[in-house]
PDB file of C-alpha atoms and ligand atoms in Angstrom:
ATOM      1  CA  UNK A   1      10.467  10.979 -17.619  1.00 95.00           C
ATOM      2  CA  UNK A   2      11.217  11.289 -14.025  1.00 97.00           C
ATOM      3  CA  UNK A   3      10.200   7.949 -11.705  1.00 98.00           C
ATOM      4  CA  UNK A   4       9.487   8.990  -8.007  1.00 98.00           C
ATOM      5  CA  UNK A   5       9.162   6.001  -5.669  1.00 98.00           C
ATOM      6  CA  UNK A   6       7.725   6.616  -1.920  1.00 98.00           C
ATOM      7  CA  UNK A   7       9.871   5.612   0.817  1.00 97.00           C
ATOM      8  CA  UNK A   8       7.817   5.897   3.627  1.00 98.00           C
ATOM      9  CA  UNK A   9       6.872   3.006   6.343  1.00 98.00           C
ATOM     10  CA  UNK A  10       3.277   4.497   6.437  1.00 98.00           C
ATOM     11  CA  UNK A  11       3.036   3.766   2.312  1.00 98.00           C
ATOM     12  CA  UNK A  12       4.777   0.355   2.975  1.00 98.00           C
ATOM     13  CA  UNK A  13       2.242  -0.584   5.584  1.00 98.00           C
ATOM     14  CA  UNK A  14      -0.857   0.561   3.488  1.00 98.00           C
ATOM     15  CA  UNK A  15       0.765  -1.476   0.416  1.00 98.00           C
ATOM     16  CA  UNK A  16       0.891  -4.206   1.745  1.00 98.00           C
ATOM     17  CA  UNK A  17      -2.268  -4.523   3.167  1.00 98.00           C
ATOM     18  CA  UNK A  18      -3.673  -4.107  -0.282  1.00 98.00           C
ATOM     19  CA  UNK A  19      -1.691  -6.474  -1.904  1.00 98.00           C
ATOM     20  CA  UNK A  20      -2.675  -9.457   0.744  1.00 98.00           C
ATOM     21  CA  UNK A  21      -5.387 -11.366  -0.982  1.00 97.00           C
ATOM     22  CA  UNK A  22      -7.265 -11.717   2.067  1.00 97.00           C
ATOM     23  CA  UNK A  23      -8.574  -7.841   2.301  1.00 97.00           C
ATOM     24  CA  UNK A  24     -11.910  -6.834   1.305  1.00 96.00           C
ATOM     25  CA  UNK A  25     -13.423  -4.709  -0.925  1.00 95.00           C
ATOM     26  CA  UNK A  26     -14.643  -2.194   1.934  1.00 96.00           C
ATOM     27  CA  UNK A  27     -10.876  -1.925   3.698  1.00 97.00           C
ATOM     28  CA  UNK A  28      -8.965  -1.966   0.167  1.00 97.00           C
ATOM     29  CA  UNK A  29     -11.088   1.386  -0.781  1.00 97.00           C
ATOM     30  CA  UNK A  30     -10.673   2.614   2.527  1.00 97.00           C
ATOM     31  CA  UNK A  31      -6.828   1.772   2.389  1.00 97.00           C
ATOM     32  CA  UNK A  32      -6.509   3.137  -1.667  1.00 98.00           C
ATOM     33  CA  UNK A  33      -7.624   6.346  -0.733  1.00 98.00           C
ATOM     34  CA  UNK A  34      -5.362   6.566   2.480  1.00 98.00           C
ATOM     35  CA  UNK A  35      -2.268   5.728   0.089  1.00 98.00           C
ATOM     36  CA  UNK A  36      -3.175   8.132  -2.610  1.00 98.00           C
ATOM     37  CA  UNK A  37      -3.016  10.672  -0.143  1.00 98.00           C
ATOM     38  CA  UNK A  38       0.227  10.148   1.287  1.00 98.00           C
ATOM     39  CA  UNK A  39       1.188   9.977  -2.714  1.00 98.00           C
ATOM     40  CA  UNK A  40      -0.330  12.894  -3.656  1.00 98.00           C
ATOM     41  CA  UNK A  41       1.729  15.021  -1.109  1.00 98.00           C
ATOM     42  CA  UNK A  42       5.146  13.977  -2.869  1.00 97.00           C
ATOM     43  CA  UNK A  43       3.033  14.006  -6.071  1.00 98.00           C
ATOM     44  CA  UNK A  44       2.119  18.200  -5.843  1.00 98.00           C
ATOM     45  CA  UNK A  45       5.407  19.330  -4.496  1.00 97.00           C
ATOM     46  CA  UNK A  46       6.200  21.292  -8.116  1.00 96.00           C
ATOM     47  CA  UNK A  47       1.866  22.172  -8.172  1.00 98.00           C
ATOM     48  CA  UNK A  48       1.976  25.764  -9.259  1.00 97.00           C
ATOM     49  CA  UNK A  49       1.510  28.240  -6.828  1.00 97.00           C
ATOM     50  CA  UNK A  50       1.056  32.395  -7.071  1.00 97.00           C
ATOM     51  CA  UNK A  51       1.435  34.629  -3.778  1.00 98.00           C
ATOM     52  CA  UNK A  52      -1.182  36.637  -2.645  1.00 97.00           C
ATOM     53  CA  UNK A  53      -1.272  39.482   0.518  1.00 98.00           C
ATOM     54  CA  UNK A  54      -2.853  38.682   3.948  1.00 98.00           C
ATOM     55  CA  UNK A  55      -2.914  39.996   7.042  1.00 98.00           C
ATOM     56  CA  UNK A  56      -2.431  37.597  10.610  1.00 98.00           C
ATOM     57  CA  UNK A  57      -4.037  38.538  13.606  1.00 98.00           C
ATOM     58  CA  UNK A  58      -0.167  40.216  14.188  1.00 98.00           C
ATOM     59  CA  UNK A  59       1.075  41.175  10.924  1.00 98.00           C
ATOM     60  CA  UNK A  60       0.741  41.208   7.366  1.00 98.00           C
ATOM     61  CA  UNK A  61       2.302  38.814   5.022  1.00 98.00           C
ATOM     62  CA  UNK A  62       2.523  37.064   1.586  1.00 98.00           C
ATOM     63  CA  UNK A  63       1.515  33.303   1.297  1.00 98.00           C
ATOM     64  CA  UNK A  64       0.425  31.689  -1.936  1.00 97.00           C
ATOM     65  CA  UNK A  65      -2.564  29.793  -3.273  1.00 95.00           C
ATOM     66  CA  UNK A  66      -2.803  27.358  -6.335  1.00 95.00           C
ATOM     67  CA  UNK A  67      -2.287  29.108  -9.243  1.00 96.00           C
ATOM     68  CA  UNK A  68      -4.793  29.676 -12.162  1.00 95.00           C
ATOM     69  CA  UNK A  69      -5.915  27.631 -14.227  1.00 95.00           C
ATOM     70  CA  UNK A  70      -6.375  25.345 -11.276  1.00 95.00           C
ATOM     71  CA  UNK A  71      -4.759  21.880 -11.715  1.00 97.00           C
ATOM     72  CA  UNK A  72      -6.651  18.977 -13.682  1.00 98.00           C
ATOM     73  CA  UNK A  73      -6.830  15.704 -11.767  1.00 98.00           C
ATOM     74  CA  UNK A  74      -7.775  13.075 -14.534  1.00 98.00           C
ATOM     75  CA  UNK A  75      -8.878   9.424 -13.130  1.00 98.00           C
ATOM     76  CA  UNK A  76      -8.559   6.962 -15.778  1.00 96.00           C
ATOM     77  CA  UNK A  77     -12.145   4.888 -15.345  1.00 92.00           C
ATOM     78  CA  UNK A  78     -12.705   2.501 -13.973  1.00 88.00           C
ATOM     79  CA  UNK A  79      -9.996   1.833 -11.352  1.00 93.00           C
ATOM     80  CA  UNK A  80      -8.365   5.201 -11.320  1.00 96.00           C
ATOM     81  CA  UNK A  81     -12.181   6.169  -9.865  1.00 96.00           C
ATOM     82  CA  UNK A  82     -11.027   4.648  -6.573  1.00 96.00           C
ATOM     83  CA  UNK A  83      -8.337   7.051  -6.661  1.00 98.00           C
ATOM     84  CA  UNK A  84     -10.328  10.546  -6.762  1.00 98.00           C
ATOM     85  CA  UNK A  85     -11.233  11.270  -2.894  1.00 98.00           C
ATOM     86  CA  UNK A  86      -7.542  10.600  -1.881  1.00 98.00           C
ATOM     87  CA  UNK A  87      -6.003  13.465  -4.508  1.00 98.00           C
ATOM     88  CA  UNK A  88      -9.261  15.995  -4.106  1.00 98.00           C
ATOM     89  CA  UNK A  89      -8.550  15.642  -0.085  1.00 97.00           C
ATOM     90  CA  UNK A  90      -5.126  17.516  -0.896  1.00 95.00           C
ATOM     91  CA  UNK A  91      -6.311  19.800  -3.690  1.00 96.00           C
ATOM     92  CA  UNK A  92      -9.884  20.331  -3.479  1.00 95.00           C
ATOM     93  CA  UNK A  93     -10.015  23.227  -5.891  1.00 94.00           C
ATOM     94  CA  UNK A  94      -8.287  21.276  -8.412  1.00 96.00           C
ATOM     95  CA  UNK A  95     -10.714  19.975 -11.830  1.00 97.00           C
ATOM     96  CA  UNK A  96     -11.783  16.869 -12.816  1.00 98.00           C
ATOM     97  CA  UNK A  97     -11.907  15.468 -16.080  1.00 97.00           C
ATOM     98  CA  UNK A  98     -12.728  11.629 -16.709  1.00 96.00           C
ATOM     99  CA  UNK A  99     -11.481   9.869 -19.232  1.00 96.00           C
ATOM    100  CA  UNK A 100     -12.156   6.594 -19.819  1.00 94.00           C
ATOM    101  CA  UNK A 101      -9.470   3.470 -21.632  1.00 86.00           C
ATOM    102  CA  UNK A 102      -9.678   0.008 -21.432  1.00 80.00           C
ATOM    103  CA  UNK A 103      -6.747  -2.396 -22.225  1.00 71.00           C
ATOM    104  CA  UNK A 104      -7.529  -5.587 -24.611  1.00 76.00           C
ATOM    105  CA  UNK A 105      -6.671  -8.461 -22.794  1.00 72.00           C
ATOM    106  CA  UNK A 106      -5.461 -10.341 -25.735  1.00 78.00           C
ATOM    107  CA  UNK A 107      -3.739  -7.576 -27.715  1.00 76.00           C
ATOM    108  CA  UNK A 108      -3.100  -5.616 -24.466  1.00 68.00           C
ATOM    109  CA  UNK A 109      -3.809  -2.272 -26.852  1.00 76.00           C
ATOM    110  CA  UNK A 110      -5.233   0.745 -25.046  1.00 80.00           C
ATOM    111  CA  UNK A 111      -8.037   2.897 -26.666  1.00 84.00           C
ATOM    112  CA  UNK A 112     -10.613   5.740 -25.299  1.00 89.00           C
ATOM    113  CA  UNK A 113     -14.135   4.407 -24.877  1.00 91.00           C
ATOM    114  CA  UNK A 114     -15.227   8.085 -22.622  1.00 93.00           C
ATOM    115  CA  UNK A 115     -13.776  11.135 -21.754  1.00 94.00           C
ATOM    116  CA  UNK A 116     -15.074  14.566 -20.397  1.00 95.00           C
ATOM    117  CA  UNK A 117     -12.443  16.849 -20.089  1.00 95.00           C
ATOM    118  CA  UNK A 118     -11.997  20.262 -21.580  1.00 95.00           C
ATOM    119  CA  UNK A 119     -10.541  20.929 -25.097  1.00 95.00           C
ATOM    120  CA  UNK A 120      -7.895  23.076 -24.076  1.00 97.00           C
ATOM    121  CA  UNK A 121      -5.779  22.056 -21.735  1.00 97.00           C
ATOM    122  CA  UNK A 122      -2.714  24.800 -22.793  1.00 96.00           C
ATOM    123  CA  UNK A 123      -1.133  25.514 -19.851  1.00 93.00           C
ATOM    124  CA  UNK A 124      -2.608  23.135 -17.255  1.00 96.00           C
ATOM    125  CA  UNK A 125      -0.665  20.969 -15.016  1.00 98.00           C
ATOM    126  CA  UNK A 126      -2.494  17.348 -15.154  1.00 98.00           C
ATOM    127  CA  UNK A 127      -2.530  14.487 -12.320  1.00 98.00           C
ATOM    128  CA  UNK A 128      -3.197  11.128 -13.904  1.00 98.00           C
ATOM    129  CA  UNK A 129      -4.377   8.659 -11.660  1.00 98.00           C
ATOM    130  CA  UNK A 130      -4.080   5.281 -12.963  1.00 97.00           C
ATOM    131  CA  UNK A 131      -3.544   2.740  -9.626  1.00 98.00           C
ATOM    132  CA  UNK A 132      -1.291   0.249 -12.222  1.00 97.00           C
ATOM    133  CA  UNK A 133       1.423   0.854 -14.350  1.00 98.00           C
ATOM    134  CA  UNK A 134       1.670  -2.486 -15.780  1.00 96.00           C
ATOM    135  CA  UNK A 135       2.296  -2.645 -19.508  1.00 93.00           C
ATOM    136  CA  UNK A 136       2.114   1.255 -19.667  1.00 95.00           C
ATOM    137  CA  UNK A 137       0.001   1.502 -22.804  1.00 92.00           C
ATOM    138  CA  UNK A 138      -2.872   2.920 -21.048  1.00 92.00           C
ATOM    139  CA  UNK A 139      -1.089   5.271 -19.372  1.00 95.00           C
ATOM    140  CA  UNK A 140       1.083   6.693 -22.367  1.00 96.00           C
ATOM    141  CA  UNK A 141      -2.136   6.894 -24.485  1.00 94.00           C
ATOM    142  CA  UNK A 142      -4.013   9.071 -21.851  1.00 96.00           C
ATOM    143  CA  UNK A 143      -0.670  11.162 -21.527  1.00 97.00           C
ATOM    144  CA  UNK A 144      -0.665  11.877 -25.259  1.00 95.00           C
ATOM    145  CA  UNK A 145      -4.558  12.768 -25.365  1.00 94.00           C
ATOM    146  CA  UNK A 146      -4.072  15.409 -22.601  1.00 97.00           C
ATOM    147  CA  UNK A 147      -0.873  16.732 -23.967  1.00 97.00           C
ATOM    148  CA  UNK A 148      -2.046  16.969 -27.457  1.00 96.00           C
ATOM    149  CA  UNK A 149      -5.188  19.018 -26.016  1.00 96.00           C
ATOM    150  CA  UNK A 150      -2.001  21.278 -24.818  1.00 97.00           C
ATOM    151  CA  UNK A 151      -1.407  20.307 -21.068  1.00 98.00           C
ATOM    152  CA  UNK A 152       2.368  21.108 -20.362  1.00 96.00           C
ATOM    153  CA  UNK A 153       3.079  19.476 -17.189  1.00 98.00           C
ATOM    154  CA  UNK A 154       2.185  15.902 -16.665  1.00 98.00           C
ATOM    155  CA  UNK A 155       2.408  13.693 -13.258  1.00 98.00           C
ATOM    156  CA  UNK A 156       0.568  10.255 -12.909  1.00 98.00           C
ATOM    157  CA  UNK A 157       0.362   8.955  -9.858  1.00 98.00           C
ATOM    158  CA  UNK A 158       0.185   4.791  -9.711  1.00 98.00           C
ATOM    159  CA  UNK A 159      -0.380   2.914  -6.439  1.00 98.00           C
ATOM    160  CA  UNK A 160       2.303   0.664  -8.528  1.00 98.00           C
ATOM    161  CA  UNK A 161       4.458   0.151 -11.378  1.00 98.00           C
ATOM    162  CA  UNK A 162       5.956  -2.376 -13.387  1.00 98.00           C
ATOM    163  CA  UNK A 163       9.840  -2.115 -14.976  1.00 98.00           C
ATOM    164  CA  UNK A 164       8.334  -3.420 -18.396  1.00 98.00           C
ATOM    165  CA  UNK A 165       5.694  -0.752 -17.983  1.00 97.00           C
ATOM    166  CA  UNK A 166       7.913   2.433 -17.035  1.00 98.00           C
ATOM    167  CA  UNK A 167       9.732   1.122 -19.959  1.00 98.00           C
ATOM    168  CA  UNK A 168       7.234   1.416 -21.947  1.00 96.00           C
ATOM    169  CA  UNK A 169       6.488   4.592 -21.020  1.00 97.00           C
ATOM    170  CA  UNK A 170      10.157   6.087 -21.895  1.00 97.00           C
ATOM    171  CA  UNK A 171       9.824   4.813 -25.425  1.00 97.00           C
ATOM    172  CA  UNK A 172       6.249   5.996 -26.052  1.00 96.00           C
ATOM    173  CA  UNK A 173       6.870   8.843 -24.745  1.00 97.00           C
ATOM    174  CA  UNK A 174      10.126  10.101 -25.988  1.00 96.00           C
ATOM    175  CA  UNK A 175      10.947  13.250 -27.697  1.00 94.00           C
ATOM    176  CA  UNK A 176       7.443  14.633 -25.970  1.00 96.00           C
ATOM    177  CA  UNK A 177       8.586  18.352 -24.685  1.00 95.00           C
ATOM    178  CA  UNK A 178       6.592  17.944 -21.814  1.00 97.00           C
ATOM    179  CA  UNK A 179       8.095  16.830 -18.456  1.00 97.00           C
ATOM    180  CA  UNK A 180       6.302  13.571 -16.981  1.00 98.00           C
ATOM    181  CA  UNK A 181       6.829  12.512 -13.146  1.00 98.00           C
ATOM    182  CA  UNK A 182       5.515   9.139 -12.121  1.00 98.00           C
ATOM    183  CA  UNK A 183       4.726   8.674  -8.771  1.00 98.00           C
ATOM    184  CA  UNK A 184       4.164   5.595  -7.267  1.00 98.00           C
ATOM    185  CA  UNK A 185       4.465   3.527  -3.792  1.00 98.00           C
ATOM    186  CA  UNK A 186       6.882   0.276  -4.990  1.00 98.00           C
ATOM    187  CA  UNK A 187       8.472  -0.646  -8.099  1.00 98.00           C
ATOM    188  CA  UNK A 188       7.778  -4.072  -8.247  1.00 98.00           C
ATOM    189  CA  UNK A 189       9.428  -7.538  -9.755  1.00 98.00           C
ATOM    190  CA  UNK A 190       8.022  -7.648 -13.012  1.00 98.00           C
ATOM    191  CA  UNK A 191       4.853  -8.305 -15.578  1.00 97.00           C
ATOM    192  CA  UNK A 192       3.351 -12.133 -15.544  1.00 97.00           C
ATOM    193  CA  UNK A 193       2.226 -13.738 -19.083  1.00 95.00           C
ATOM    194  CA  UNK A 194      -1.094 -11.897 -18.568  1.00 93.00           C
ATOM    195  CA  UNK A 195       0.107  -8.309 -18.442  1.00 93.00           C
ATOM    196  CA  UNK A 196      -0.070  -7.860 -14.450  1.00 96.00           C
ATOM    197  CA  UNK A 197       2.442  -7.199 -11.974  1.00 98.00           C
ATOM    198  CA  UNK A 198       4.192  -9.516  -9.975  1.00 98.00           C
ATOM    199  CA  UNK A 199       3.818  -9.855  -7.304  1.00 98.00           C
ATOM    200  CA  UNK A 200       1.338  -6.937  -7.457  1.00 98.00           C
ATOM    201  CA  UNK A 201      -2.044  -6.691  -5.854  1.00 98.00           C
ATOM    202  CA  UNK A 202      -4.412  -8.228  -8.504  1.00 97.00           C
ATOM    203  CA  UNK A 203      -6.874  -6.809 -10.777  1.00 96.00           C
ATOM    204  CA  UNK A 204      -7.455  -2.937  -8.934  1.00 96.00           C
ATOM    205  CA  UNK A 205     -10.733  -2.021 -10.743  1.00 94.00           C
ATOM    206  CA  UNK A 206     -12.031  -6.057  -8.930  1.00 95.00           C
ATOM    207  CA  UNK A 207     -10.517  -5.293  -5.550  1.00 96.00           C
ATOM    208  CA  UNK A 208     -12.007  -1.731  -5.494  1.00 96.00           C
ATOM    209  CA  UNK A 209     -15.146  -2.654  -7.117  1.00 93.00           C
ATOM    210  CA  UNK A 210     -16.258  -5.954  -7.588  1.00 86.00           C
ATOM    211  CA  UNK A 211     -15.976  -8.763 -10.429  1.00 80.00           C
ATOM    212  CA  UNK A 212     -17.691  -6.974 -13.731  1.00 71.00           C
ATOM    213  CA  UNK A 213     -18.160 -10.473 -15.891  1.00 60.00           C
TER     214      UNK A 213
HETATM  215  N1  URA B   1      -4.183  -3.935 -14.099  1.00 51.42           N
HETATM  216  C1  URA B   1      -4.456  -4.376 -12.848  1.00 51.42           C
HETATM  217  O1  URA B   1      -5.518  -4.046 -12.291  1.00 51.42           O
HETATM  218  N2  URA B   1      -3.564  -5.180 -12.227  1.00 51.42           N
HETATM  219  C2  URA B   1      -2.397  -5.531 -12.807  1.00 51.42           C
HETATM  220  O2  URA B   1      -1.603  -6.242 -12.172  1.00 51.42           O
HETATM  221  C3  URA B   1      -2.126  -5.061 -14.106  1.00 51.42           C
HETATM  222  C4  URA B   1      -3.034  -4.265 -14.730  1.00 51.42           C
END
């Protein structure tokens, strides 16, 4: 597993705007999408491509377009929802599929409650966007759903990670023949007694959407 982290003042800026307590709902979503963006550039730079003839108003050339099948860009519900408009500004002919985990908050466990994607995902490159990496069991569950349904190039793109969580990841992960790239905007200090990152940014799915009780 590769770990890409974003150097970029622009990402830093954005970051830590979301992470101050004191933004609202309206600018965090505003500010989410923004960052995922800027992500998903560095995120797509191995996105396959296939060449294909044009002609300029001056000459003709070769230039390339996403390759078939088109890329699958998977938001993990709820919080990875906030996530969508920032990736499909930067591939808009990319798919969609939804699926949809939820952590235990005592057990911390992971398991699939939704998810509408298609059955065969051989030879699809997926984008996983899942804004925390915390413990990383959410994450390495959806990785092993979409690569058991045959996808064979994997990059999730987190707003942030955790050390316990990328951890995680590694170990859960290993001896899967499928390359995974993590991208993400900070690595930060560590997981609290509660399974979130510190100092982190809170509860995503609340900032983005509200308190569900
Ligand atoms: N999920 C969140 O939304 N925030 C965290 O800090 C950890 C998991």
């Amino acid at each position: 597993m590769r770990t890409h982290v974003v150097d970029h003042p622009l990402v830093a800026h954005k970051l830590t705007v979301l992470r101050d307590e004191n933004t609202d709902s309206p600018t965090f979503r505003a500010l989410a999408d923004e960052l995922v963006t800027l992500l998903a550039y560095e995120a797509t730079r191995d996105v396959r491509v296939e060449s294909y003839d044009i002609v300029t108003p001056v000459a003709p050339t070769t230039g390339v377009a996403l390759a078939r099948p088109r890329p699958l860009v998977v938001p993990i519900l709820r919080a990875g929802l906030g996530m969508l408009d920032g990736m499909m500004r930067l591939l808009p002919t990319a798919e969609v599929g939804f699926l949809g985990m939820i952590r235990n908050e005592e057990t911390l466990k992971a398991s699939t409650y939704a998810e509408r994607l298609p059955e065969d995902l051989s030879g699809r490159q997926c984008y996983v966007l899942d804004p925390m990496l915390a413990t990383g069991g959410t994450l390495a569950a959806a990785i092993k759903f979409l690569t058991d349904r045959g996808a064979d190039h994997i990059t999730a793109i987190c707003l942030l990670a955790a050390p316990e969580g990328c951890a995680r990841l590694e170990k859960d992960l290993e001896g899967l023949d499928v390359p995974v790239t993590v991208v993400t905007a900070a690595m930060d200090e560590r997981l609290n007694e509660k399974g979130y990152i510190v100092p982190g940014l809170g509860d995503a799915g609340d900032r983005l959407y509200g308190v569900v009780g």
